Short mmCIF file of C-alpha atoms in Angstrom, two decimals:
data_model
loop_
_atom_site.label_atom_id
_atom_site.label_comp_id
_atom_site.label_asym_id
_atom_site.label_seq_id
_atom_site.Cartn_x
_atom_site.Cartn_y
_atom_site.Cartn_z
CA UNK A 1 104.38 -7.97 -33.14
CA UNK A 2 106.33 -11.22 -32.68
CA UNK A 3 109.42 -12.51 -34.62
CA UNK A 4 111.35 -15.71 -34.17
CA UNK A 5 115.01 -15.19 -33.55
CA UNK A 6 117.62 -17.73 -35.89
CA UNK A 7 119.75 -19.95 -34.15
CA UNK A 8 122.91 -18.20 -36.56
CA UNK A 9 125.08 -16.26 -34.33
CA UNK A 10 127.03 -13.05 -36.53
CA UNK A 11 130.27 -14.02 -37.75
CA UNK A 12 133.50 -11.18 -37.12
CA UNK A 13 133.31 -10.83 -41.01
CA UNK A 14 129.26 -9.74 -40.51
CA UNK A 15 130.96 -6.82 -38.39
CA UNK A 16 131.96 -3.21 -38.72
CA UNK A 17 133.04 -0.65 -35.65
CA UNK A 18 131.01 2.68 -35.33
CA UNK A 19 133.05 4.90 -32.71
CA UNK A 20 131.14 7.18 -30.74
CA UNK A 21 131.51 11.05 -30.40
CA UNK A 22 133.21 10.12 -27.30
CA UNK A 23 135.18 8.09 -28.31
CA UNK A 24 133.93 4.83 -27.68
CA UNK A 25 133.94 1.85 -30.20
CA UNK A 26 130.79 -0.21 -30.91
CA UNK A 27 131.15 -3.45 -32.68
CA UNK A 28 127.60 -3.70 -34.92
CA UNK A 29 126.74 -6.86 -36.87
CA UNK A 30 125.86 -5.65 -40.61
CA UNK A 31 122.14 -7.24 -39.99
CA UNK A 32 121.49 -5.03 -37.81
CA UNK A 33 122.50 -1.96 -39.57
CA UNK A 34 120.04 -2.23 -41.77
CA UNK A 35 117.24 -0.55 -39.93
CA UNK A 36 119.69 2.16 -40.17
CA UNK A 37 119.21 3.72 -43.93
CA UNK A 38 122.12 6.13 -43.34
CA UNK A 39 124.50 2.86 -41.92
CA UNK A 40 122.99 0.78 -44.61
CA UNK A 41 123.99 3.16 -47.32
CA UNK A 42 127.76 3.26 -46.19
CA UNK A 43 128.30 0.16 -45.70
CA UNK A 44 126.87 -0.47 -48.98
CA UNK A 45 128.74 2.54 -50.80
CA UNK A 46 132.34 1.44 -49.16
CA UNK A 47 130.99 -2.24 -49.72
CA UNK A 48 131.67 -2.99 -46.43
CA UNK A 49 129.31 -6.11 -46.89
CA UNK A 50 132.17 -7.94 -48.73
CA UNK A 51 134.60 -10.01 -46.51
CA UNK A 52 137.65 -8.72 -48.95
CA UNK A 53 136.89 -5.07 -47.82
CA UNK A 54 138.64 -3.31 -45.54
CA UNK A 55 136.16 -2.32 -42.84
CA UNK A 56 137.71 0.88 -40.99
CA UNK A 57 135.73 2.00 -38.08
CA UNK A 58 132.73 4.51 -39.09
CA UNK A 59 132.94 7.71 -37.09
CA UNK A 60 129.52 8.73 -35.54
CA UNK A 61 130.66 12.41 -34.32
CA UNK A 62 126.92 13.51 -33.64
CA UNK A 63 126.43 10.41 -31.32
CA UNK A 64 127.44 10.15 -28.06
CA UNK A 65 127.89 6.41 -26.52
CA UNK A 66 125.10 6.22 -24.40
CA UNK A 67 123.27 7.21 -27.51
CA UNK A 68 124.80 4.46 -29.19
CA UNK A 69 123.89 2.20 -26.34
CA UNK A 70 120.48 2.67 -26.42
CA UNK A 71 120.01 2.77 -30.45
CA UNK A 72 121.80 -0.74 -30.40
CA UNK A 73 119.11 -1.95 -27.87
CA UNK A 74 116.81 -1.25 -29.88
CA UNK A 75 118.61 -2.58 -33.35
CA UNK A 76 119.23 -6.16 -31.04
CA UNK A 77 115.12 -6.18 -30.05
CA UNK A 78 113.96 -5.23 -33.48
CA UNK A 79 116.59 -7.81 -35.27
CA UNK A 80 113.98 -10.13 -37.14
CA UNK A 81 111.11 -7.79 -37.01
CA UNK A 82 109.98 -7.50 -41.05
CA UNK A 83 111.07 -4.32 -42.87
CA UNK A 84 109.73 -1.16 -41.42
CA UNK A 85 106.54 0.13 -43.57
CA UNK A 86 105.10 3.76 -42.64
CA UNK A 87 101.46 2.54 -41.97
CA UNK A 88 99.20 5.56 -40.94
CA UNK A 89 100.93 8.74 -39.67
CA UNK A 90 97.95 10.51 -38.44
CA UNK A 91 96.45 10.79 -34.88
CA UNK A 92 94.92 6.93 -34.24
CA UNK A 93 93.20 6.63 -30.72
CA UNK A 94 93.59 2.95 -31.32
CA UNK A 95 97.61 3.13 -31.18
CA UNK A 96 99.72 0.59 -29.10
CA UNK A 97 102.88 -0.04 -28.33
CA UNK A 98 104.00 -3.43 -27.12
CA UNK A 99 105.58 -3.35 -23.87
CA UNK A 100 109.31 -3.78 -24.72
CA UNK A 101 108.26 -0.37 -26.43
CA UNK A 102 106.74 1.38 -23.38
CA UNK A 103 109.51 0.43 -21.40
CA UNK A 104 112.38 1.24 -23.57
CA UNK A 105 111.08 4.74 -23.87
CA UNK A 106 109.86 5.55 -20.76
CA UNK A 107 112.76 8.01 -20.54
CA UNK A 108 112.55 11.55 -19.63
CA UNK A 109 111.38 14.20 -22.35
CA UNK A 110 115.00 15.57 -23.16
CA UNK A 111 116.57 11.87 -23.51
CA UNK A 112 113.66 11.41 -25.67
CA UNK A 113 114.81 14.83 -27.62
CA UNK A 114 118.07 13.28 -28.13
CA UNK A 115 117.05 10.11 -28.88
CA UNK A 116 114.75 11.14 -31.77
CA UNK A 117 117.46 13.54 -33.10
CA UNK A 118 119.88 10.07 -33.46
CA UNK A 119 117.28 8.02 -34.96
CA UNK A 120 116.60 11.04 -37.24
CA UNK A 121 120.45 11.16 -37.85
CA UNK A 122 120.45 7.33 -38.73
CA UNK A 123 117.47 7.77 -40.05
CA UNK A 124 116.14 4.66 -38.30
CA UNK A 125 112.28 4.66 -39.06
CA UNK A 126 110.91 2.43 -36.58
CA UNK A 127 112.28 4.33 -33.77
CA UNK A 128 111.66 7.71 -35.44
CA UNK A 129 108.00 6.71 -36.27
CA UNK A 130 107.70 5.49 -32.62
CA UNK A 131 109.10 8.36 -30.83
CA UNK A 132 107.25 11.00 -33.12
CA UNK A 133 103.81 9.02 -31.91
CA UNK A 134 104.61 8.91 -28.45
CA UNK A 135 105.28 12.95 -28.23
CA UNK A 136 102.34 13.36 -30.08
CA UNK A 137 100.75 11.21 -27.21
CA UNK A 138 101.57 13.55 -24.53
CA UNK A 139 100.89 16.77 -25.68
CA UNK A 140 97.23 15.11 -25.66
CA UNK A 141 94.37 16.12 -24.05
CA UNK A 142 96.84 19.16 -22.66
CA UNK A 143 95.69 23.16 -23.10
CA UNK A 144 98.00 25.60 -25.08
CA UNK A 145 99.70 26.35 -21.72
CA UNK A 146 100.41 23.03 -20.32
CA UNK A 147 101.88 22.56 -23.95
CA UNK A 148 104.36 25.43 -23.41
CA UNK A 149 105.54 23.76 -20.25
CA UNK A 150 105.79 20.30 -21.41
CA UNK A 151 107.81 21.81 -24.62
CA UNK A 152 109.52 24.25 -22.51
CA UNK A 153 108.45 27.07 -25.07
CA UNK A 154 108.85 30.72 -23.74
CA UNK A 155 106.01 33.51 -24.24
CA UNK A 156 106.11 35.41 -27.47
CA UNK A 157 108.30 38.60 -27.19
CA UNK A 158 107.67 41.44 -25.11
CA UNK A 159 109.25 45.19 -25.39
CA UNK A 160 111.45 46.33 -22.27
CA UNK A 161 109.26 49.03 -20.87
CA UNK A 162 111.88 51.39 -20.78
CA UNK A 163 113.63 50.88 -23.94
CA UNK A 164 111.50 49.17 -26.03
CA UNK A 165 114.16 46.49 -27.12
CA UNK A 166 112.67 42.88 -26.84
CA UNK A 167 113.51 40.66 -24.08
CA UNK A 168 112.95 37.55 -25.39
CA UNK A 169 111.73 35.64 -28.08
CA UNK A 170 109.64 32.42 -27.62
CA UNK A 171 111.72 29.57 -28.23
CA UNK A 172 112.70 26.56 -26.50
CA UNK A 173 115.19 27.21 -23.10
CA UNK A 174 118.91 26.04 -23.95
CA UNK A 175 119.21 26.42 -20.48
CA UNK A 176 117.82 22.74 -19.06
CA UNK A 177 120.80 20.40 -18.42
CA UNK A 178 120.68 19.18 -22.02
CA UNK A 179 123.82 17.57 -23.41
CA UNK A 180 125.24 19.77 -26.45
CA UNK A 181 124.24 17.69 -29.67
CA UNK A 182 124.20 19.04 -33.23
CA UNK A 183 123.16 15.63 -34.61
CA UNK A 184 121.62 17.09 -37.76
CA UNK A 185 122.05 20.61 -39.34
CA UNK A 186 120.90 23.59 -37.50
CA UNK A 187 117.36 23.87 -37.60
CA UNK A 188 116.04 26.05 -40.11
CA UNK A 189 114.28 29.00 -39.01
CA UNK A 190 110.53 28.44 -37.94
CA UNK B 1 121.81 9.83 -21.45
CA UNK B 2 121.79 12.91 -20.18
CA UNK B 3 120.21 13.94 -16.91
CA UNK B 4 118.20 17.43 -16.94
CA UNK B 5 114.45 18.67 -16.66
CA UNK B 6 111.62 16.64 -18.46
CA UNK B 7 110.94 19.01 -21.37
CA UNK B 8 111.22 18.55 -24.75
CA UNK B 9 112.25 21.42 -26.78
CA UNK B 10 110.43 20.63 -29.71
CA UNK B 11 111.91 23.89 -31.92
CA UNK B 12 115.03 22.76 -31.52
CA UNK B 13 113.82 19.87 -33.66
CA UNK B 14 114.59 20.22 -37.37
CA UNK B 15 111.40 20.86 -39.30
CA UNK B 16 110.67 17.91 -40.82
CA UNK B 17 111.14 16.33 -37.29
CA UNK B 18 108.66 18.58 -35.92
CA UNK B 19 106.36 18.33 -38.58
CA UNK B 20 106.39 14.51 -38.10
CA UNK B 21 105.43 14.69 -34.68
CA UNK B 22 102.53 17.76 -35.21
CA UNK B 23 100.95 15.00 -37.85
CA UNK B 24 100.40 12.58 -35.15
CA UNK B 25 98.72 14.80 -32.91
CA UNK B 26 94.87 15.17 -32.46
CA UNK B 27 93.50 17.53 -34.21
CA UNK B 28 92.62 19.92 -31.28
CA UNK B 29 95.94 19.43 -29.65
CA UNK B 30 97.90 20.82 -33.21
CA UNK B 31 95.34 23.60 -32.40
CA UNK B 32 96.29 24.18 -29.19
CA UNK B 33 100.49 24.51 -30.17
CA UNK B 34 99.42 27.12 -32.51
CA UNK B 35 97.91 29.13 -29.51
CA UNK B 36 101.18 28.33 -27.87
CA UNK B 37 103.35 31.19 -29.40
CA UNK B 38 103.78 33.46 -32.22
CA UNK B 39 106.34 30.76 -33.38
CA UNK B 40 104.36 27.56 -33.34
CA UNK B 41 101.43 29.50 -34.65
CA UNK B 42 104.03 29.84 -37.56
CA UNK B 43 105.32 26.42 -37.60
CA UNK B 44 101.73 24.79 -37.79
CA UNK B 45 100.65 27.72 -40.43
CA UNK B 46 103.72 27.16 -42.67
CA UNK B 47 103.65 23.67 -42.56
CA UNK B 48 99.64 23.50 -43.86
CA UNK B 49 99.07 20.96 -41.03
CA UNK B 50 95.47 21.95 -40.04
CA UNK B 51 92.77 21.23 -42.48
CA UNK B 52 89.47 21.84 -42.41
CA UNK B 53 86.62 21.36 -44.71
CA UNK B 54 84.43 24.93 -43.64
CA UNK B 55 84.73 27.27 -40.64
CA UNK B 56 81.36 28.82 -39.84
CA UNK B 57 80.20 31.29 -37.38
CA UNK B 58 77.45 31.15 -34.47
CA UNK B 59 75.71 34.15 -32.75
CA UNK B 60 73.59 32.19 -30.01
CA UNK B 61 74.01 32.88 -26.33
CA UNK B 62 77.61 32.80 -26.67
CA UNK B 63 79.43 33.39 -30.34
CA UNK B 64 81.43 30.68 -31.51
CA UNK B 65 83.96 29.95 -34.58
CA UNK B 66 82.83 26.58 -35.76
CA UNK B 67 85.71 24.86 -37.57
CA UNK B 68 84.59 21.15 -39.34
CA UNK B 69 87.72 19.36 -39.90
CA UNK B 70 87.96 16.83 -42.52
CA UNK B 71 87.20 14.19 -39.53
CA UNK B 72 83.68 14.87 -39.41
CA UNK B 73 84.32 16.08 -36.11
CA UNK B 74 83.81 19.68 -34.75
CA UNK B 75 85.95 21.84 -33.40
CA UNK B 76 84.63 24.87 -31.72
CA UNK B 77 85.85 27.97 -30.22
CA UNK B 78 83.39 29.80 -27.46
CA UNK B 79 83.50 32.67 -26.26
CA UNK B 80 80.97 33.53 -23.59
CA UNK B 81 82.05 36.83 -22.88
CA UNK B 82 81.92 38.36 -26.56
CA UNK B 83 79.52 41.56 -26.80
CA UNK B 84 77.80 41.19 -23.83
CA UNK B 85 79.04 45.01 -22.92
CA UNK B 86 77.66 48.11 -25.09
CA UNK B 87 80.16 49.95 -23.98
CA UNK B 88 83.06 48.14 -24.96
CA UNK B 89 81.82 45.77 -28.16
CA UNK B 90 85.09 44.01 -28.98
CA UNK B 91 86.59 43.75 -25.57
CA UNK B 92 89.99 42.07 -25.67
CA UNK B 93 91.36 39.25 -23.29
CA UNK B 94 88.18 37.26 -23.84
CA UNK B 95 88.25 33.81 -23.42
CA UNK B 96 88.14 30.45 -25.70
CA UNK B 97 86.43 27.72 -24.21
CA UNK B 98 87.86 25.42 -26.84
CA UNK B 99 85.77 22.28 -27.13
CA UNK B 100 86.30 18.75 -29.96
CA UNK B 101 82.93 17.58 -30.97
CA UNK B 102 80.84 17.12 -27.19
CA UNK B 103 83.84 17.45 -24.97
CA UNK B 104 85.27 20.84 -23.48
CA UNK B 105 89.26 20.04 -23.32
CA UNK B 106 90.59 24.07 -22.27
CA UNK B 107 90.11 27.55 -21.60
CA UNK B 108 92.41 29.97 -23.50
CA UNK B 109 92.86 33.68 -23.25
CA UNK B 110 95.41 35.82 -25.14
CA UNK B 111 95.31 39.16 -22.89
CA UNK B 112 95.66 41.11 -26.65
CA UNK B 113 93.25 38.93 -28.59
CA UNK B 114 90.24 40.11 -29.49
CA UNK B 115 87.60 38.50 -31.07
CA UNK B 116 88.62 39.40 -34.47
CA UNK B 117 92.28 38.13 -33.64
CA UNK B 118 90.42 35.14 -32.69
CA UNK B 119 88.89 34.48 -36.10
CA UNK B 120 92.25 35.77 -38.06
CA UNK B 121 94.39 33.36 -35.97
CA UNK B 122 91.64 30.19 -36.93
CA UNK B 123 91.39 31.72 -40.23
CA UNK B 124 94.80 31.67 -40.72
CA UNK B 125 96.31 27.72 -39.38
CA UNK B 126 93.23 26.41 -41.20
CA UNK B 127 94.54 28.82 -43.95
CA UNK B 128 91.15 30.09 -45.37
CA UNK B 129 90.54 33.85 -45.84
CA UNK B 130 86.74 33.85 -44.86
CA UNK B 131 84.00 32.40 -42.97
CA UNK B 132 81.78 30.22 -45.00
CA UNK B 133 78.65 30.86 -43.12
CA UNK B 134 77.16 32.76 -40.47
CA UNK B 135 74.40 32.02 -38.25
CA UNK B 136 72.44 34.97 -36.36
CA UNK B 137 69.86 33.57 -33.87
CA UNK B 138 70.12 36.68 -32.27
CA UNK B 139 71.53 39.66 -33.00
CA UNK B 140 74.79 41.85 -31.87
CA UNK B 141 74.28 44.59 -29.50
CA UNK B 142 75.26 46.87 -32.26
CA UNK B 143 73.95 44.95 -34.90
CA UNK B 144 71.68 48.00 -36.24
CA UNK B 145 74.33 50.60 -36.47
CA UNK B 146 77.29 48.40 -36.88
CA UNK B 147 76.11 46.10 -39.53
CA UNK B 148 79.09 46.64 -41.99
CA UNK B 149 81.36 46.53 -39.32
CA UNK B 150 80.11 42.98 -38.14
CA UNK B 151 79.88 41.55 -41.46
CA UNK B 152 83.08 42.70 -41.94
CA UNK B 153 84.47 41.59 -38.67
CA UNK B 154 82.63 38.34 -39.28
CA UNK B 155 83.25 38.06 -42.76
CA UNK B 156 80.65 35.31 -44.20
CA UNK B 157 81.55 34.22 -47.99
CA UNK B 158 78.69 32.59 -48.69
CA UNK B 159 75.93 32.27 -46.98
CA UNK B 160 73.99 33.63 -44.12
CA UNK B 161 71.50 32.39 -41.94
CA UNK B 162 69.45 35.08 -40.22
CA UNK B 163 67.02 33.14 -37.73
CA UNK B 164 65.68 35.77 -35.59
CA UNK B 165 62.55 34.74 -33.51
CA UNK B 166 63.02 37.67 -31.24
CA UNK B 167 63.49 40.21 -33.65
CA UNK B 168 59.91 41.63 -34.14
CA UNK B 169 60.12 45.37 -34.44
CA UNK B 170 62.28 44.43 -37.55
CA UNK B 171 61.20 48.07 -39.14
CA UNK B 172 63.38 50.37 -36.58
CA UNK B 173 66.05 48.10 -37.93
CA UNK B 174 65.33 47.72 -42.10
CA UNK B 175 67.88 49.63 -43.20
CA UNK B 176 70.78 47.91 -41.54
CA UNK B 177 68.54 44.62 -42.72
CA UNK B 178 68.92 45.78 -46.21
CA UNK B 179 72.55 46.26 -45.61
CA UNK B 180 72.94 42.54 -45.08
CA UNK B 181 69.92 41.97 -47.49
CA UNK B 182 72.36 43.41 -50.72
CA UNK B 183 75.61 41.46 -49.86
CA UNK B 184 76.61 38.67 -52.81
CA UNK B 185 76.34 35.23 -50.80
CA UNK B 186 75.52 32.40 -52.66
CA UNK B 187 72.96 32.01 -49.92
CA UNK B 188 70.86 33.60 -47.80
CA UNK B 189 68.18 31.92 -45.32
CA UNK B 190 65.93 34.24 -43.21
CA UNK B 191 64.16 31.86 -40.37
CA UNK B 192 61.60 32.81 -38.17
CA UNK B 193 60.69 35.26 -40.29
CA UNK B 194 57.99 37.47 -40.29
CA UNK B 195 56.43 40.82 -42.77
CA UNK B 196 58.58 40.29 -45.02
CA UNK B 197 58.23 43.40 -47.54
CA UNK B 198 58.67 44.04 -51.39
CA UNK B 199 61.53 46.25 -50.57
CA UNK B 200 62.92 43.77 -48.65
CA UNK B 201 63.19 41.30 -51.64
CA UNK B 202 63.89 43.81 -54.22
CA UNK B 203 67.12 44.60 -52.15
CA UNK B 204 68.19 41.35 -52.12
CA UNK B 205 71.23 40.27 -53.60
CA UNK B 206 72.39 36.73 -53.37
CA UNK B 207 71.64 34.01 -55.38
CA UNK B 208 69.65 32.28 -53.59
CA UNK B 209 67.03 33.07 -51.11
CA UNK B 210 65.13 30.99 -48.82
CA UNK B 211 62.33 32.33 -46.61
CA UNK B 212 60.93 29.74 -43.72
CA UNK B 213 57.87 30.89 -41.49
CA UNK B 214 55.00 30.92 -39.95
CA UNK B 215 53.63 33.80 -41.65
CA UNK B 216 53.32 33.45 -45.21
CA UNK B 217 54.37 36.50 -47.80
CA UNK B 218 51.53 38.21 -49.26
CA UNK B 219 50.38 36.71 -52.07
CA UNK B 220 49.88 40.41 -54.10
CA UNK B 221 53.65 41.34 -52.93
CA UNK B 222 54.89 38.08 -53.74
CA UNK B 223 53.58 38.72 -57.84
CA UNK B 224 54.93 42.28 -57.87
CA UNK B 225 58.03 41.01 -56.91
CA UNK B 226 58.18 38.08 -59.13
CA UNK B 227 57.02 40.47 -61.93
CA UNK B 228 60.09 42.72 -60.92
CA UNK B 229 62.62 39.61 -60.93
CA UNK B 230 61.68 39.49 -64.49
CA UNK B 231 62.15 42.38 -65.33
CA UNK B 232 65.78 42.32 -64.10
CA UNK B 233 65.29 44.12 -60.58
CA UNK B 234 67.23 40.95 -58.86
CA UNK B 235 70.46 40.02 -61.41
CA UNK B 236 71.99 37.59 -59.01
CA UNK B 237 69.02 35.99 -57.70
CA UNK B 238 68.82 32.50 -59.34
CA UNK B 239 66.27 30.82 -57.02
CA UNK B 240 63.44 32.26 -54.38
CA UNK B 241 62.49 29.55 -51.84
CA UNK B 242 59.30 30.13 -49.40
CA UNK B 243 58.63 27.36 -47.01
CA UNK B 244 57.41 27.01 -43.46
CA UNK B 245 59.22 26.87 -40.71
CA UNK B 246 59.18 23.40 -39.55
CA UNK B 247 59.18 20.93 -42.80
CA UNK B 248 56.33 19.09 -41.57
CA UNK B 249 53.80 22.01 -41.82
CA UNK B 250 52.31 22.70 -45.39
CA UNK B 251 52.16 26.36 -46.67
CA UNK B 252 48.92 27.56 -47.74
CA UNK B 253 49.31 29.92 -50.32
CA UNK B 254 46.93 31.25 -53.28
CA UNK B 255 48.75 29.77 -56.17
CA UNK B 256 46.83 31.65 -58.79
CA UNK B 257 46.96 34.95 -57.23
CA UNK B 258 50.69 34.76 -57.00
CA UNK B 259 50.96 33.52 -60.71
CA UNK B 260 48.59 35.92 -61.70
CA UNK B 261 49.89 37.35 -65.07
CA UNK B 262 53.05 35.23 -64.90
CA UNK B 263 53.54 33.02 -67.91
CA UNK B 264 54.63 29.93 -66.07
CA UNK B 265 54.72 25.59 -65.94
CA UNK B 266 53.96 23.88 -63.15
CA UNK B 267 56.64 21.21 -62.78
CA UNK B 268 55.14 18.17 -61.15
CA UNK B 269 56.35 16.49 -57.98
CA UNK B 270 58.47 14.23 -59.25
CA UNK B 271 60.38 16.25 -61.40
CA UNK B 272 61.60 18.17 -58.51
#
């Protein structure tokens, strides 16, 4: 996909400040808040689009800054693309990504984990869409067990010999050097 | 980001995150997460992500579930190892050579499946509650003592296909026969068939019956059992089909000496 990029540059009115769960302050230009339904919705709720308004900075508690970092690199490239529209959501053997994709997430599985869970939070759907397909890619062509590594999903539960009490249910390891986010609501129960 | 080990905990994900991803997958790789764990079984189950337009059953060398997804692809479970023992019928641990249309893509074994837990656990992602049809080309160790048990293991809802070219001393085994012979399938196709008797069609049950071989019936059994049908001996029985066994072959049969005292019309060819 190609887009052609305006010679305009974003005026400090055309601004509001997200802060970070760390603290951090991010200075986004409105346009490109509006891949971002949940931005777009405040901004349009506290009118934050009018230059009269009082823009106070938007606290992003379930984001941390180097999430922010990398969502905003993706708002910058995907500035002029044309309004996001959910094409086919199946399996397509014919899918491609255009480099500036690939490279942009070639990031390890859990970054990707934390990434999707930000762009679900924002509810960005370019990114969403495009991280949902590439996970999809690479559980293909992989048996049930290479699955349960690349997932990091445990074996179903099995009853201590001695006291029948289970040791542990199947579920995906808290236990890998992930970053604490809670970006959404708890998952419901599977 | 963070630093850590490459895994993605996907049930950490909120459903309708997971959900999203599942949909993109291949069809035989949303299979293969529900062999994953009790769990994902649940999560592909409850969110009625597998289709499939039939699931059908195999007896050949090996047996194999047959699941036709809405693709017009296949994808089939094997198991080589199935009933190959007397002594031990429905061993468990036996393993899934789990193949999408031509292509083998894994080997699974679940040390407490057996083959039954097999078929419940593709019965149940594809959610169906029964095999649509089942296809003996030869038969089950067991198959003349057992019969109820397979058919119930098996559990065909509509038709069977019973294509049997090595079963010729079908008498020793007529009454488990006419065991299969009175279940209600919509269907039932005997192949390679051969002597078939008028108890044999008096038993049957389904609605439809179609006979291919070699061997024609007997023209005189063939009128006492259409005389029967009319009489009411077959209530389900809607249509009686007797054909060779290759389609290019032409069945010689007495016409008149099956119609003999049958009030009947002859439909002509292009009416049919």
């Amino acid at each position: 996909m190609s887009c052609e990029e305006p010679t305009t540059s974003p005026t400090p009115e055309n601004n509001i400040t997200v802060v970070s769960s760390d603290g951090k302050e991010f200075l986004l230009d409105l346009k490109l808040t509006e891949q971002s339904e949940t931005l777009a919705r405040l901004i349009s709720n506290f009118e934050y689009d009018r230059t009269d308004v009082k823009k106070d900075p938007v606290p992003l508690g379930n984001i941390t800054s180097a999430q922010m970092q990398k969502i905003i690199e993706w708002l910058q490239h995907h500035r002029y693309y044309p309004k996001w529209e959910q094409n086919d959501i199946h399996y397509s053997t014919s899918f491609t990504f255009e480099t500036w994709v690939e490279e942009y997430l070639n990031i390890p599985n859990n970054e990707m984990f934390e990434l999707l869970n930000a762009a679900n939070y924002l509810n960005i759907p370019r990114l969403f869409s495009t991280i949902c397909r590439i996970m999809a890619s690479r559980i293909t062509g992989k048996s049930a067990e290479q699955i349960r590594t690349v997932l990091n999903i445990k074996t179903d539960v099995k009853n201590d010999v001695y006291t029948g009490i289970p040791i542990q249910e199947d579920s995906s390891s808290s236990e890998d050097g992930m970053s604490e986010i809670s970006l959404s609501p708890s998952p419901p129960p599977i | 980001m963070s630093n850590g080990v490459r895994s993605f905990p996907l049930l950490r994900l909120p459903i309708d995150c997971l959900k999203h991803i599942v949909q993109r997958m291949e069809e035989i790789d949303k299979f293969a997460i529900s062999l994953v764990s009790k769990r994902t079984q649940s999560l592909v189950t409850s969110t009625n992500l597998l289709k499939c337009r039939k699931i059908n059953i195999c007896v050949r060398q090996a047996v194999s579930i047959r699941i036709d997804l809405p693709s017009h692809n296949r994808l089939i479970c094997s198991f080589e190892n199935y009933q190959v023992q007397l002594d031990n019928l429905s061993p468990r641990n036996i393993k899934a050579n789990v193949s999408l249309g031509q292509t083998e893509r894994f080997i699974h074994n679940k040390p407490s499946y057996r083959f039954e837990d097999w078929l419940n656990h593709v019965l149940g992602v594809y959610g169906r509650c029964g095999v649509r049809t089942v296809i003996f080309d030869r038969l089950l160790p067991n198959f003349d003592t057992q019969v109820r048990e397979i058919l119930k293991t098996l559990r065909p809802e509509k038709f069977l296909y019973l294509g049997l070219p090595t079963f010729e001393n079908k008498n020793e085994g007529s009454e488990s026969i006419h065991e299969v012979f009175m279940q209600n399938f919509d269907e039932i196709i005997l192949s390679n068939w051969t002597d078939v008797t008028l108890d044999d069609l008096l038993v049957m049950n389904s609605e439809e019956i179609k006979i291919r071989s070699d061997r024609v019936i007997d023209e005189k059994i063939l009128n006492r059992f259409i005389k029967h049908w009319i009489a009411g001996s077959n209530k389900r029985m809607k249509y009686l089909t007797i054909g060779p066994q290759s389609n290019f072959q032409l069945v010689t049969i007495d016409k008149a000496a099956v119609l003999k005292g049958i009030r009947h019309v002859l439909v002509p060819k292009e009416c049919r």
